[in-house]
Tab-separated table of C-alpha atoms and ligand atoms in Angstrom:
chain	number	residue	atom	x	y	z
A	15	UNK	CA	30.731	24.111	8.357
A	16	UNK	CA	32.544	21.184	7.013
A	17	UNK	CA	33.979	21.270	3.786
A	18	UNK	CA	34.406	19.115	0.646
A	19	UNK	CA	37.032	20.103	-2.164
A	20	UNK	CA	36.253	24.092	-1.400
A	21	UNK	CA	32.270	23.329	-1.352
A	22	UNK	CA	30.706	24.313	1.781
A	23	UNK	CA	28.153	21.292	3.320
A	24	UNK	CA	25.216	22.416	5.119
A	25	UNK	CA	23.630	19.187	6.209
A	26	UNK	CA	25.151	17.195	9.432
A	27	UNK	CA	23.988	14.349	11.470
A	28	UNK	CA	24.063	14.165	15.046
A	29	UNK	CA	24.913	11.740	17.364
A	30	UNK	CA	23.279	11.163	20.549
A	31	UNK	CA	25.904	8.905	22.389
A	32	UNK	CA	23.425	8.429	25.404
A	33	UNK	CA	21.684	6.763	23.103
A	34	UNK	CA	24.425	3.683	22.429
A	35	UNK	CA	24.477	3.491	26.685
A	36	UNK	CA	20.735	2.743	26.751
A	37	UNK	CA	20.734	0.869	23.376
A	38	UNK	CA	23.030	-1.646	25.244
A	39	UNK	CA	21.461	-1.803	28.235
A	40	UNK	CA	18.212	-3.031	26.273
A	41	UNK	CA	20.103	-5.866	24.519
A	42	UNK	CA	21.906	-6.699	27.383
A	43	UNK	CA	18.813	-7.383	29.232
A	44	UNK	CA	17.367	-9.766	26.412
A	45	UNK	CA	20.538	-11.649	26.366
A	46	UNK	CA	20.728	-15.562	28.413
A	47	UNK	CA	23.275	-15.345	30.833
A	48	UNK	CA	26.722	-15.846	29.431
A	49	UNK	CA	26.269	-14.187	26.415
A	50	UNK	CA	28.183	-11.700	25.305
A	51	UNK	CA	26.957	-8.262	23.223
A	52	UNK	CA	29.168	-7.873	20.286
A	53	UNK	CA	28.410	-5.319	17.500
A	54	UNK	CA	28.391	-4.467	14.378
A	55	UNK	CA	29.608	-1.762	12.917
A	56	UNK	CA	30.058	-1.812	9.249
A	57	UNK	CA	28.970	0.553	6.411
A	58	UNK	CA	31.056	3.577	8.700
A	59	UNK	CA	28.850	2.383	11.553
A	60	UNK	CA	25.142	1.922	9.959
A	61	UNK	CA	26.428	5.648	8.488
A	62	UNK	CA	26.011	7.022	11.657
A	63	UNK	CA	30.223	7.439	11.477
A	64	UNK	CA	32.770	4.888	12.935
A	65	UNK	CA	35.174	7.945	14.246
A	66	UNK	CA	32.815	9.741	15.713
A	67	UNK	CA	31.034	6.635	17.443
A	68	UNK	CA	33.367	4.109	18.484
A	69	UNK	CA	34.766	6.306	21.408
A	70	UNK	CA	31.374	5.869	22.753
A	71	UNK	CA	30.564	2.549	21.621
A	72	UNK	CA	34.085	0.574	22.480
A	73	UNK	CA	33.601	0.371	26.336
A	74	UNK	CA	30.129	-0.927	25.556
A	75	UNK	CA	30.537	-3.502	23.577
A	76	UNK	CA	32.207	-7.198	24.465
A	77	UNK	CA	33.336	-7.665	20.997
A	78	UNK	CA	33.133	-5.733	17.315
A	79	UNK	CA	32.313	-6.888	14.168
A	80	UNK	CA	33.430	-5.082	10.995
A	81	UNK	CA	33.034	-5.804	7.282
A	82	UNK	CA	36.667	-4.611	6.141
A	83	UNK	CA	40.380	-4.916	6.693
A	84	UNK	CA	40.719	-0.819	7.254
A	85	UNK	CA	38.027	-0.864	9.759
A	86	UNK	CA	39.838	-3.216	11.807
A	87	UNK	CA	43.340	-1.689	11.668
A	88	UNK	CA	41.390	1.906	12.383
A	89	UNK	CA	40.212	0.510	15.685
A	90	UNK	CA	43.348	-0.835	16.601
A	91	UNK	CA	45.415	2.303	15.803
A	92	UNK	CA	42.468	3.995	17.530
A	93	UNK	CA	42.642	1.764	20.914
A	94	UNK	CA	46.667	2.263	20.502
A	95	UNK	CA	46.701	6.210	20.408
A	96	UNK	CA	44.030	6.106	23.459
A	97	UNK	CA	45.628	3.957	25.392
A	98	UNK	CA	42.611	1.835	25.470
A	99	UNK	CA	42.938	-2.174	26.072
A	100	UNK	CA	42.121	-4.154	22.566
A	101	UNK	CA	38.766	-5.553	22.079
A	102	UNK	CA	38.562	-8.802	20.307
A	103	UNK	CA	37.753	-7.418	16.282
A	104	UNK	CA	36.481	-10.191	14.047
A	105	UNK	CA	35.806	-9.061	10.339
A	106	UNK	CA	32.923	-10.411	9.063
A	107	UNK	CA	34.154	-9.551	5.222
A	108	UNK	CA	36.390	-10.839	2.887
A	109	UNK	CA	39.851	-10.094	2.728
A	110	UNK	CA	42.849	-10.094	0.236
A	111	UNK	CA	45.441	-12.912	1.819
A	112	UNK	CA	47.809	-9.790	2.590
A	113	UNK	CA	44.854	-8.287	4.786
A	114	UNK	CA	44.566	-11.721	6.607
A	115	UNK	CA	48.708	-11.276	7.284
A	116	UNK	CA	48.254	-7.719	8.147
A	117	UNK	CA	45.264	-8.217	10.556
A	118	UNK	CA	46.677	-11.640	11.833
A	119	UNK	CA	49.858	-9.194	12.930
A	120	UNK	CA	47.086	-7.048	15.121
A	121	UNK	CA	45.270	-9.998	16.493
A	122	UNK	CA	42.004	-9.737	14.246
A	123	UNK	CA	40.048	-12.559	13.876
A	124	UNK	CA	38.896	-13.166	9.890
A	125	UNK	CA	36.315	-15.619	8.751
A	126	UNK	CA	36.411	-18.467	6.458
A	127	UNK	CA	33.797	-18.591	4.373
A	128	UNK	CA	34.733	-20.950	1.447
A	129	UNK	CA	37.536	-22.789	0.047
A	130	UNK	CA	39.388	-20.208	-1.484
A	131	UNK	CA	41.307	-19.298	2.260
A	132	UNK	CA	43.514	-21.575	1.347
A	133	UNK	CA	45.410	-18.657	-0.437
A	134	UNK	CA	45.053	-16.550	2.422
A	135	UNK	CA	46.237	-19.510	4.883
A	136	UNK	CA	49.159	-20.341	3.035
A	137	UNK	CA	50.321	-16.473	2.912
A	138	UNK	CA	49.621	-16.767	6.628
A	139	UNK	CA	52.192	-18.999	7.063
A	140	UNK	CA	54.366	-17.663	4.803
A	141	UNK	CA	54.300	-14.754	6.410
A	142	UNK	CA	54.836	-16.462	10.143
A	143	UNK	CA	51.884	-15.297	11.849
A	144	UNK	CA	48.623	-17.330	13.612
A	145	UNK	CA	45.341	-15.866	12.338
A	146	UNK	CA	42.616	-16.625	14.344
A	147	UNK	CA	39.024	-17.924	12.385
A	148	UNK	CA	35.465	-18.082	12.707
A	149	UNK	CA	34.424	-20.652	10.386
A	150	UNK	CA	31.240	-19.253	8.234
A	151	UNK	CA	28.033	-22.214	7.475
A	152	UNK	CA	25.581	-21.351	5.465
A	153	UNK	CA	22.818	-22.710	6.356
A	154	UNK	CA	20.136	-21.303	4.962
A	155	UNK	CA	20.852	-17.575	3.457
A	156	UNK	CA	22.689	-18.837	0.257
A	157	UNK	CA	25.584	-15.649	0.822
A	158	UNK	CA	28.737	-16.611	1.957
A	159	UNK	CA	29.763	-19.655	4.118
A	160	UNK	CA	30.827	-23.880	3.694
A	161	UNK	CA	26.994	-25.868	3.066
A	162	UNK	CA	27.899	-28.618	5.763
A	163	UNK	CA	28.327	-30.842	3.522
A	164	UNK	CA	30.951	-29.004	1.674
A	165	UNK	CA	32.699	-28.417	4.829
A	166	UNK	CA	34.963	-31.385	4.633
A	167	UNK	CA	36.428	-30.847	1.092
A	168	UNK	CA	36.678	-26.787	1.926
A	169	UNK	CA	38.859	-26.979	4.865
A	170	UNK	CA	40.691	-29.598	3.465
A	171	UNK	CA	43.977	-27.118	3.064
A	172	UNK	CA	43.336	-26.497	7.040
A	173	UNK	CA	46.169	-30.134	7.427
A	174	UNK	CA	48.942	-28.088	5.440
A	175	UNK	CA	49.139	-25.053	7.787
A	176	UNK	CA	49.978	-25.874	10.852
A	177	UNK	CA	50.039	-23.119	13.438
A	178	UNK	CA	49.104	-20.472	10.885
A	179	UNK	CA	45.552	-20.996	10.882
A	180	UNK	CA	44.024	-21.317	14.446
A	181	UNK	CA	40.286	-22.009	14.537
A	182	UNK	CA	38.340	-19.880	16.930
A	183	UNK	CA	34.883	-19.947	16.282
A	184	UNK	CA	31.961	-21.168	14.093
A	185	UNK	CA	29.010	-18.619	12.945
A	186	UNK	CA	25.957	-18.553	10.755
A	187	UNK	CA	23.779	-15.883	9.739
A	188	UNK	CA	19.639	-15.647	9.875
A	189	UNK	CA	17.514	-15.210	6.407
A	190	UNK	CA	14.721	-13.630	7.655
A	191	UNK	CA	14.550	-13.401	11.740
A	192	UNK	CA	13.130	-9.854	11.453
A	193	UNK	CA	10.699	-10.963	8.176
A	194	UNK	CA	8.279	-13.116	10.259
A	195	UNK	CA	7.032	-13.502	13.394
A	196	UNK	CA	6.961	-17.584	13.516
A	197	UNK	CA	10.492	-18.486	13.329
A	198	UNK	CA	10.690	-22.176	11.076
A	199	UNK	CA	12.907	-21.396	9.141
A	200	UNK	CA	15.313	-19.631	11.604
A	201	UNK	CA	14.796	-22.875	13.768
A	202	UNK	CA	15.889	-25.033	10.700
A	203	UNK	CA	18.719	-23.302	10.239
A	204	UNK	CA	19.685	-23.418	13.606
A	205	UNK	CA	19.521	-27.362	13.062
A	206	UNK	CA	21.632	-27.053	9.929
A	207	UNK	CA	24.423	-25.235	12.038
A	208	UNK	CA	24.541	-27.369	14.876
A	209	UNK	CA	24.842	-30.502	12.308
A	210	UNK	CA	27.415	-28.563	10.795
A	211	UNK	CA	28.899	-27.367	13.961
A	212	UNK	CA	29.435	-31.143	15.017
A	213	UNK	CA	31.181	-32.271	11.432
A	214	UNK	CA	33.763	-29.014	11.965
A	215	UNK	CA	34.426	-30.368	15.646
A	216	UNK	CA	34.631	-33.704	14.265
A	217	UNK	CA	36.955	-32.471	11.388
A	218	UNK	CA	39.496	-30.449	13.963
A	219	UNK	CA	39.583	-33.307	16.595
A	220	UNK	CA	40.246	-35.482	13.755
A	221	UNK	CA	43.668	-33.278	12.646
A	222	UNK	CA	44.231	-32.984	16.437
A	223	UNK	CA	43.709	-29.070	17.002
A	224	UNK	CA	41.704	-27.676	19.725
A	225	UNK	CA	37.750	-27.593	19.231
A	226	UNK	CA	36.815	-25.119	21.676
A	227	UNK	CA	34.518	-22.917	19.463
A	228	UNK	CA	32.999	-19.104	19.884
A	229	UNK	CA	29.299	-20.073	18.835
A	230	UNK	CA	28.087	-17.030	17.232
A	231	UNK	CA	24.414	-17.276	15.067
A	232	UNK	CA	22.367	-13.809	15.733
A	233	UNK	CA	22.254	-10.648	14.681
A	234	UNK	CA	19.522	-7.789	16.235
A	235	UNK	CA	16.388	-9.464	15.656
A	236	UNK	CA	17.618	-13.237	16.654
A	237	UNK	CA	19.291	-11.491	19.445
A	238	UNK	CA	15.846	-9.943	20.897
A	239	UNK	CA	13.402	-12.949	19.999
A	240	UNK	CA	15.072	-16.211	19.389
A	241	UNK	CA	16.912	-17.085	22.410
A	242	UNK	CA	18.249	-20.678	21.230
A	243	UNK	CA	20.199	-18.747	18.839
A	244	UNK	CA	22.309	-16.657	21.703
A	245	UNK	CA	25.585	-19.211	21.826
A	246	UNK	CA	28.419	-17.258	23.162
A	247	UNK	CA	27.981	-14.221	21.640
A	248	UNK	CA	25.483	-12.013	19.532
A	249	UNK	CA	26.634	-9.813	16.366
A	250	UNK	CA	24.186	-6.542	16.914
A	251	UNK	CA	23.954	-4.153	14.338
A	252	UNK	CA	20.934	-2.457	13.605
A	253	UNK	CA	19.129	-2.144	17.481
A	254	UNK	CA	22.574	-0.593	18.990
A	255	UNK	CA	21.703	2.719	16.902
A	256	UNK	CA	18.475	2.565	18.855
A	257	UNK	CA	16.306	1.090	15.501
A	258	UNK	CA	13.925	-1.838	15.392
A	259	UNK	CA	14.848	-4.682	13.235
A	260	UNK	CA	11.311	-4.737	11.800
A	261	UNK	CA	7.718	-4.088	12.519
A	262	UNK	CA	7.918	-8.441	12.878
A	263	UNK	CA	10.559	-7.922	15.640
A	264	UNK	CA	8.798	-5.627	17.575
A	265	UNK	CA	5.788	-8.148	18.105
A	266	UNK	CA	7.870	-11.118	18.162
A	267	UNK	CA	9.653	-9.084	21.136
A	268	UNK	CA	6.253	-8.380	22.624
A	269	UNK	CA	5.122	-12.161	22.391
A	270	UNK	CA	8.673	-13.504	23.684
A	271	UNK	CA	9.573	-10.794	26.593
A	272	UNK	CA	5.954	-9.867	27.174
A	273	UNK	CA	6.912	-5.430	27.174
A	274	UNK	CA	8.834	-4.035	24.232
A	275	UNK	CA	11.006	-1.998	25.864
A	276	UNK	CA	12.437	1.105	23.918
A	277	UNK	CA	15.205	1.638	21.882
A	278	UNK	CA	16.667	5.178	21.251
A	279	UNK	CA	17.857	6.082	17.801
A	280	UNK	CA	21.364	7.681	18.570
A	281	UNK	CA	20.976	9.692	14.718
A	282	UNK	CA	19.286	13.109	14.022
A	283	UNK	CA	19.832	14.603	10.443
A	284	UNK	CA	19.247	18.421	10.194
A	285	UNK	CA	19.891	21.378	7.823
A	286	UNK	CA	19.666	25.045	8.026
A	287	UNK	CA	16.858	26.587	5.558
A	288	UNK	CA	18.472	28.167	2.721
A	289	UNK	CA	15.676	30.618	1.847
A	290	UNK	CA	12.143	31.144	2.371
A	291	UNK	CA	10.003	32.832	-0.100
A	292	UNK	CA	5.958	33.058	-0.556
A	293	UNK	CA	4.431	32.128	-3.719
A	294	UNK	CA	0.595	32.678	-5.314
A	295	UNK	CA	-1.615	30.184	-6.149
A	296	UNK	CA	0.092	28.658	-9.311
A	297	UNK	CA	3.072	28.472	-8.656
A	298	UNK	CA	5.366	25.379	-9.671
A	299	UNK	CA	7.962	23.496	-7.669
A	300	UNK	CA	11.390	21.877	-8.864
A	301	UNK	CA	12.006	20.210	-12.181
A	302	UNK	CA	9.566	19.080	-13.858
A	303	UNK	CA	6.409	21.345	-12.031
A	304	UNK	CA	5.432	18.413	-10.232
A	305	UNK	CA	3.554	20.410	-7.392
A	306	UNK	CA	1.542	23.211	-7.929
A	307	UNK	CA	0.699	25.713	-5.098
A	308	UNK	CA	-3.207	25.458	-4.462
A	309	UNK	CA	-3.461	28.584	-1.560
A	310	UNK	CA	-0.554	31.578	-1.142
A	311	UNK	CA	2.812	28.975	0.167
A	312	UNK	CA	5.141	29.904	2.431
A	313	UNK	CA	8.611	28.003	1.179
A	314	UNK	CA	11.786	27.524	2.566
A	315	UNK	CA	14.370	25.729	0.669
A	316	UNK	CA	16.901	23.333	2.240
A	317	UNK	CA	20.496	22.772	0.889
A	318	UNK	CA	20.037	18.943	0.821
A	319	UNK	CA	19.489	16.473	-1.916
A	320	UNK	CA	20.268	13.171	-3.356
A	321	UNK	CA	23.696	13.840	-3.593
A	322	UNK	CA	23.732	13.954	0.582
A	323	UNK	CA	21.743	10.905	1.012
A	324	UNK	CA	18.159	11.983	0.543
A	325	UNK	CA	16.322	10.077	-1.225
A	326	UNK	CA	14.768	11.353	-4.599
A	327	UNK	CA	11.791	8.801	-3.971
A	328	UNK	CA	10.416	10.901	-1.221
A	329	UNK	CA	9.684	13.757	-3.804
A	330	UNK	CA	6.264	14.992	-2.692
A	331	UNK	CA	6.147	11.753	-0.231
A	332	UNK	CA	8.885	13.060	2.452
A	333	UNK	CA	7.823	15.436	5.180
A	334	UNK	CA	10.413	17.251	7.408
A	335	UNK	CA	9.801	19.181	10.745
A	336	UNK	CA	9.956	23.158	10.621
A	337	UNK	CA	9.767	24.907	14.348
A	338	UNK	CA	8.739	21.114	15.300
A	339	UNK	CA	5.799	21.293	12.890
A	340	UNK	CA	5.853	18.394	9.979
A	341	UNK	CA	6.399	20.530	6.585
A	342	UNK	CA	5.592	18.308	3.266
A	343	UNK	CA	8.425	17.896	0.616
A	344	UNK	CA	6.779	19.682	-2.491
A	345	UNK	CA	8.262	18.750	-5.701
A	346	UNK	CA	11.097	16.737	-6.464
A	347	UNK	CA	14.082	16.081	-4.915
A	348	UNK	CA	17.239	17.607	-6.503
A	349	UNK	CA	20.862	16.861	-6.238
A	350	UNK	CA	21.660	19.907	-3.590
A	351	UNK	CA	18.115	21.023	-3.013
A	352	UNK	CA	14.480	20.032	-1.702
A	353	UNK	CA	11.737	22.345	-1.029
A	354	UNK	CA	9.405	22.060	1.972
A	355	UNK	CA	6.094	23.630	2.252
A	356	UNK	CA	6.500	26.131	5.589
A	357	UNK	CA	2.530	27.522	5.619
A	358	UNK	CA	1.619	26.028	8.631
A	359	UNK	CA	4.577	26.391	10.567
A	360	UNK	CA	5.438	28.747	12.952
A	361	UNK	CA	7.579	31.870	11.035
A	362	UNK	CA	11.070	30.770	9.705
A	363	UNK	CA	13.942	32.163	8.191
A	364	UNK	CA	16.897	31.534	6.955
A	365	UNK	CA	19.187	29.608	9.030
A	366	UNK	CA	16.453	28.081	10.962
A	367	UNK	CA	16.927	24.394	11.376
A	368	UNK	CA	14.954	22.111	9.533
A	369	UNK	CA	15.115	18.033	10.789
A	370	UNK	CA	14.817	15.780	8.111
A	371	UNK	CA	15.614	12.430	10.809
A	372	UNK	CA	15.262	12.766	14.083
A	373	UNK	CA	13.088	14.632	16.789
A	374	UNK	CA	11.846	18.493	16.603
A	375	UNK	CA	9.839	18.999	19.940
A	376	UNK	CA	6.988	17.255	20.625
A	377	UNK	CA	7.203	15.537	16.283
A	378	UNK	CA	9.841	12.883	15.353
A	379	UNK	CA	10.756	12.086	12.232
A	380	UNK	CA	11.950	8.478	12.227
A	381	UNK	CA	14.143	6.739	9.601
A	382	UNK	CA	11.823	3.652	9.798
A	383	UNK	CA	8.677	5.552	8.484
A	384	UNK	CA	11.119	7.795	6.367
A	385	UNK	CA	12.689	4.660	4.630
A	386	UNK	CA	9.094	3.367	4.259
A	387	UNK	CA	7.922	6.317	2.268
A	388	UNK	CA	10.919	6.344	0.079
A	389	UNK	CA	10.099	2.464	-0.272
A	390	UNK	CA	13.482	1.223	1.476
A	391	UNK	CA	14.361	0.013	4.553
A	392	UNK	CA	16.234	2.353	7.293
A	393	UNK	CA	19.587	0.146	7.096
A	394	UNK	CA	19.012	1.568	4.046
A	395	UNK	CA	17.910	5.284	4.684
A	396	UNK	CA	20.803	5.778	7.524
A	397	UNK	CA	24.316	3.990	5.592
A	398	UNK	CA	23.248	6.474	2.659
A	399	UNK	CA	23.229	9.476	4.232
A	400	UNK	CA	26.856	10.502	2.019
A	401	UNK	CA	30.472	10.625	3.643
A	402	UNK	CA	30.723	14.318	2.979
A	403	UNK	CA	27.796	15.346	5.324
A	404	UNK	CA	29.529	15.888	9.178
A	405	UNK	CA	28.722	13.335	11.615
A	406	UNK	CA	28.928	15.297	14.911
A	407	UNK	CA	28.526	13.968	18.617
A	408	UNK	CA	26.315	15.628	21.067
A	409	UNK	CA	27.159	16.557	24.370
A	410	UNK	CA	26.640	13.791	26.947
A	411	UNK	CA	23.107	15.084	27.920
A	412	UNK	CA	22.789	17.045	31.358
A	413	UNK	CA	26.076	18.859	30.240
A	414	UNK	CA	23.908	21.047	27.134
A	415	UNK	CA	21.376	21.445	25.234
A	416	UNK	CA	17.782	19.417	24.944
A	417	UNK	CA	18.509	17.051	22.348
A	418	UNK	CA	15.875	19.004	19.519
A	419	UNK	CA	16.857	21.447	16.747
A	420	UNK	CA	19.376	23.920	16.711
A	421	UNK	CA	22.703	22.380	17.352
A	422	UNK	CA	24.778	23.635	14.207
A	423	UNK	CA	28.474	21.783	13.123
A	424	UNK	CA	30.306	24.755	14.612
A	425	UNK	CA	32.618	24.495	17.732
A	426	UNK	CA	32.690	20.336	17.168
A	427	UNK	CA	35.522	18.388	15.993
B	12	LIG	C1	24.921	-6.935	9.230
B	12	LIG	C2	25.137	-8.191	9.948
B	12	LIG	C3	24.729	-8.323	11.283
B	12	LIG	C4	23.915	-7.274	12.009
B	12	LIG	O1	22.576	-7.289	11.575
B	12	LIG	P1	21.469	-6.336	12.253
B	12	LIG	O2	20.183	-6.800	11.670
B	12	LIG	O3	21.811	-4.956	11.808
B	12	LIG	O4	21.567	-6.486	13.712
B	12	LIG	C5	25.083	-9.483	11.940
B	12	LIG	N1	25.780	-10.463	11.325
B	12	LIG	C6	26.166	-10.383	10.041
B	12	LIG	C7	26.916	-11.494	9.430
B	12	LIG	C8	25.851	-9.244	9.307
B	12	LIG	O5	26.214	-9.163	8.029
């Protein structure tokens, strides 16, 4: 098992690559013709692990989206050492103006989101290198990005830089796509951008430089029901790890495509009991004797807590699968340790697997209703799930295994 400091780890995820192939496909098939699929993969890849998924994710995607500087420069050392062409990287984040020099150097695109890249520009040129930008509007999620009307005075420093600053592309970013499932306010901010799309074209014509513009608006759930909002290229994040948006987007997709087709999640989170032990009627659970047993319990303990990832809301709300048969969390949640309720599952032991995301024969676990109970959302749930527990990638299938309990960390890199 993996290790932290000299502390053994006994949770890991797994990763079902198949699962990014089919993922794909699906979007691909909702996108108008022309568009290309880029995705996102910030927050170490929805925490499903950048390492271990970009080798399966690169070839599949048209372009990738990160949040920081290092995620960038990991890719391109990645593509380097594998002998892989370059995909165009954009990061979506902010950056120091030595990142913008560093990734201008490995042909990342950065965005400009407000008027303080005129530091950044300036260090550009400094520096002698061209960054490529995506100019970000805001037009309607109040985060970062120029208000149109701002956009004028806020690229003002653009006239100074010459070559260093060449503008590639103008973006916005949906409030709440995956919230509803009548899209106004989407649609008005798809108005905003184009008004503010036609004062930045307006702007760079003006100072002579080229206004040929990546268009990029959508995200998962734009990407699957609002269609106007395709331009050149969509930013997936979510849906490529095989997860709905929302509940909202799954009926929107219904209404708009007429089938919802299905998404696989590529994650499964899974632990090996710790111990099992039966208790009489009476007995407390965990801190605080939150559950008491009402008929003779079967137990098994799990080495996984809050500390992994798990959240301590699901304390007697979570339910995990035993022998693929759903086993209540009984008690609270602890830092290393949760307790399930075995009874009605088939015998267990120690070292048995237990599934706390993810399938377990004919039961599934998913991080949507998982996230629910814990009262989060699974973009939540999944980038949580801590550093220190292994992300691990599964066999292409046909070549092991049948994708339910019982692969352990051992024998994978
Ligand atoms: C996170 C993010 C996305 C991806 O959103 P999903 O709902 O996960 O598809 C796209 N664009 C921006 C700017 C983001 O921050």
């Amino acid at each position: 098992m993996a290790e932290v400091g000299t502390a053994a780890v006994a949770s890991w995820v797994e990763i079902d690559g198949d699962a990014f192939a089919h993922n794909t496909s699906v979007l691909r098939g909702m996108l108008l013709p022309g568009c290309r699929l880029g995705g996102v993969i910030k927050g170490d890849a929805y925490g499903h692990g950048l390492r271990v998924c970009l080798p399966v994710l690169h070839p599949l995607l048209d372009v990738i989206h990160v949040v920081t500087a290092q995620d960038a420069l990991w890719i391109r050392a990645w593509e380097r050492a594998h002998d892989v062409a370059p995909r165009p990287i954009l990061v979506i984040g902010v950056l120091s103006p030595d990142e913008v020099v560093t990734c201008a150097r490995e042909d990342v695109a950065v965005v400009v989101a407000d008027a303080g890249f005129a530091a950044h520009a300036r260090a550009a040129q400094a520096a002698g290198v061209t960054v490529g930008v995506h100019v970000h509007l805001d037009t309607g999620l109040s985060r970062e990005g120029f208000l149109p009307e701002d956009l004028e005075a806020g690229l003002a420093w653009l006239d100074g830089v010459g070559g260093a600053v060449r503008v590639d592309g103008v973006m916005m970013h949906f409030a709440n796509v995956e919230d509803v499932t009548e899209q106004a306010w989407a649609r008005q901010q798809l108005e905003r951008f184009l008004e503010g799309e036609r004062v930045l074209r307006a702007l760079l014509s003006a100072a002579g430089r080229p206004a040929t513009l990546v268009r990029h608006t959508a995200a998962s759930a734009a990407a699957m029901v609002l269609a106007p909002s395709h331009g050149d290229v969509v930013r997936a994040g979510i849906s490529l790890y095989g997860l709905w948006p929302s509940r909202e987007t799954r009926i929107g997709v219904r209404l708009v495509h007429g089938t919802v087709p299905s998404l696989r999640p590529a994650l499964a989170w899974r632990v090996p009991i710790q111990a099992v032990k039966s208790v009489p009627v009476g007995t407390p659970v965990g801190y605080g004797c939150t559950w008491v047993a009402a008929r003779p319990t079967q137990l098994a303990v799990l080495p996984v807590g809050y500390f992994d990832g798990y959240p301590r809301a699901l304390s007697n709300q979570g339910h995990v699968l035993v022998a693929g048969a759903r086993c209540p969390v009984v008690g609270r949640v602890m830092m290393n340790h949760l307790v399930v309720d075995v009874t009605d599952a088939p015998a267990v032991g120690p070292g048995d697997v237990a599934t706390l995301v993810g399938r377990d024969g004919a039961e599934a676990i998913s991080a949507d209703a998982l996230a629910t109970r814990a009262g989060t959302i699974h973009y939540e749930l999944v980038t949580r799930i801590a550093a220190h527990v292994p992300r691990i990638l599964l066999p292409p299938s046909g070549t092991a295994g049948d994708g339910g309990a019982g692969h352990g960390p051992e024998g994978s890199t």
